[in-house]
JSON list of C-alpha atoms in Angstrom, two decimals:
[
{"chain": "U", "resi": 203, "resn": "MET", "atom": "CA", "xyz": [-185.86, 171.98, 40.55]},
{"chain": "U", "resi": 204, "resn": "TYR", "atom": "CA", "xyz": [-184.90, 175.37, 41.51]},
{"chain": "U", "resi": 205, "resn": "TYR", "atom": "CA", "xyz": [-184.32, 174.51, 44.97]},
{"chain": "U", "resi": 206, "resn": "PHE", "atom": "CA", "xyz": [-181.99, 172.04, 43.84]},
{"chain": "U", "resi": 207, "resn": "LEU", "atom": "CA", "xyz": [-180.26, 174.47, 41.67]},
{"chain": "U", "resi": 208, "resn": "GLU", "atom": "CA", "xyz": [-180.03, 177.11, 44.70]},
{"chain": "U", "resi": 209, "resn": "ALA", "atom": "CA", "xyz": [-178.59, 174.11, 47.17]},
{"chain": "U", "resi": 210, "resn": "CYS", "atom": "CA", "xyz": [-175.90, 173.46, 44.30]},
{"chain": "U", "resi": 211, "resn": "LEU", "atom": "CA", "xyz": [-174.86, 176.99, 44.49]},
{"chain": "U", "resi": 212, "resn": "LYS", "atom": "CA", "xyz": [-174.78, 177.13, 48.11]},
{"chain": "U", "resi": 213, "resn": "HIS", "atom": "CA", "xyz": [-173.06, 173.78, 48.08]},
{"chain": "U", "resi": 214, "resn": "THR", "atom": "CA", "xyz": [-170.84, 173.39, 45.15]},
{"chain": "U", "resi": 215, "resn": "ASN", "atom": "CA", "xyz": [-169.12, 170.57, 46.51]},
{"chain": "U", "resi": 216, "resn": "LEU", "atom": "CA", "xyz": [-172.07, 168.72, 46.80]},
{"chain": "U", "resi": 217, "resn": "CYS", "atom": "CA", "xyz": [-173.46, 169.60, 43.53]},
{"chain": "U", "resi": 218, "resn": "LEU", "atom": "CA", "xyz": [-170.07, 168.55, 41.68]},
{"chain": "U", "resi": 219, "resn": "GLY", "atom": "CA", "xyz": [-170.28, 165.02, 43.70]},
{"chain": "U", "resi": 220, "resn": "PHE", "atom": "CA", "xyz": [-173.85, 164.75, 42.59]},
{"chain": "U", "resi": 221, "resn": "LYS", "atom": "CA", "xyz": [-173.17, 165.26, 39.04]},
{"chain": "U", "resi": 222, "resn": "SER", "atom": "CA", "xyz": [-170.09, 163.08, 39.46]},
{"chain": "U", "resi": 223, "resn": "HIS", "atom": "CA", "xyz": [-172.46, 160.33, 39.82]}
]
């Protein structure tokens, strides 16, 4: 889970896109 959060911070665009779905 932490890894995903870290990736989210590093790739905000991907994070937003993932949440969008």
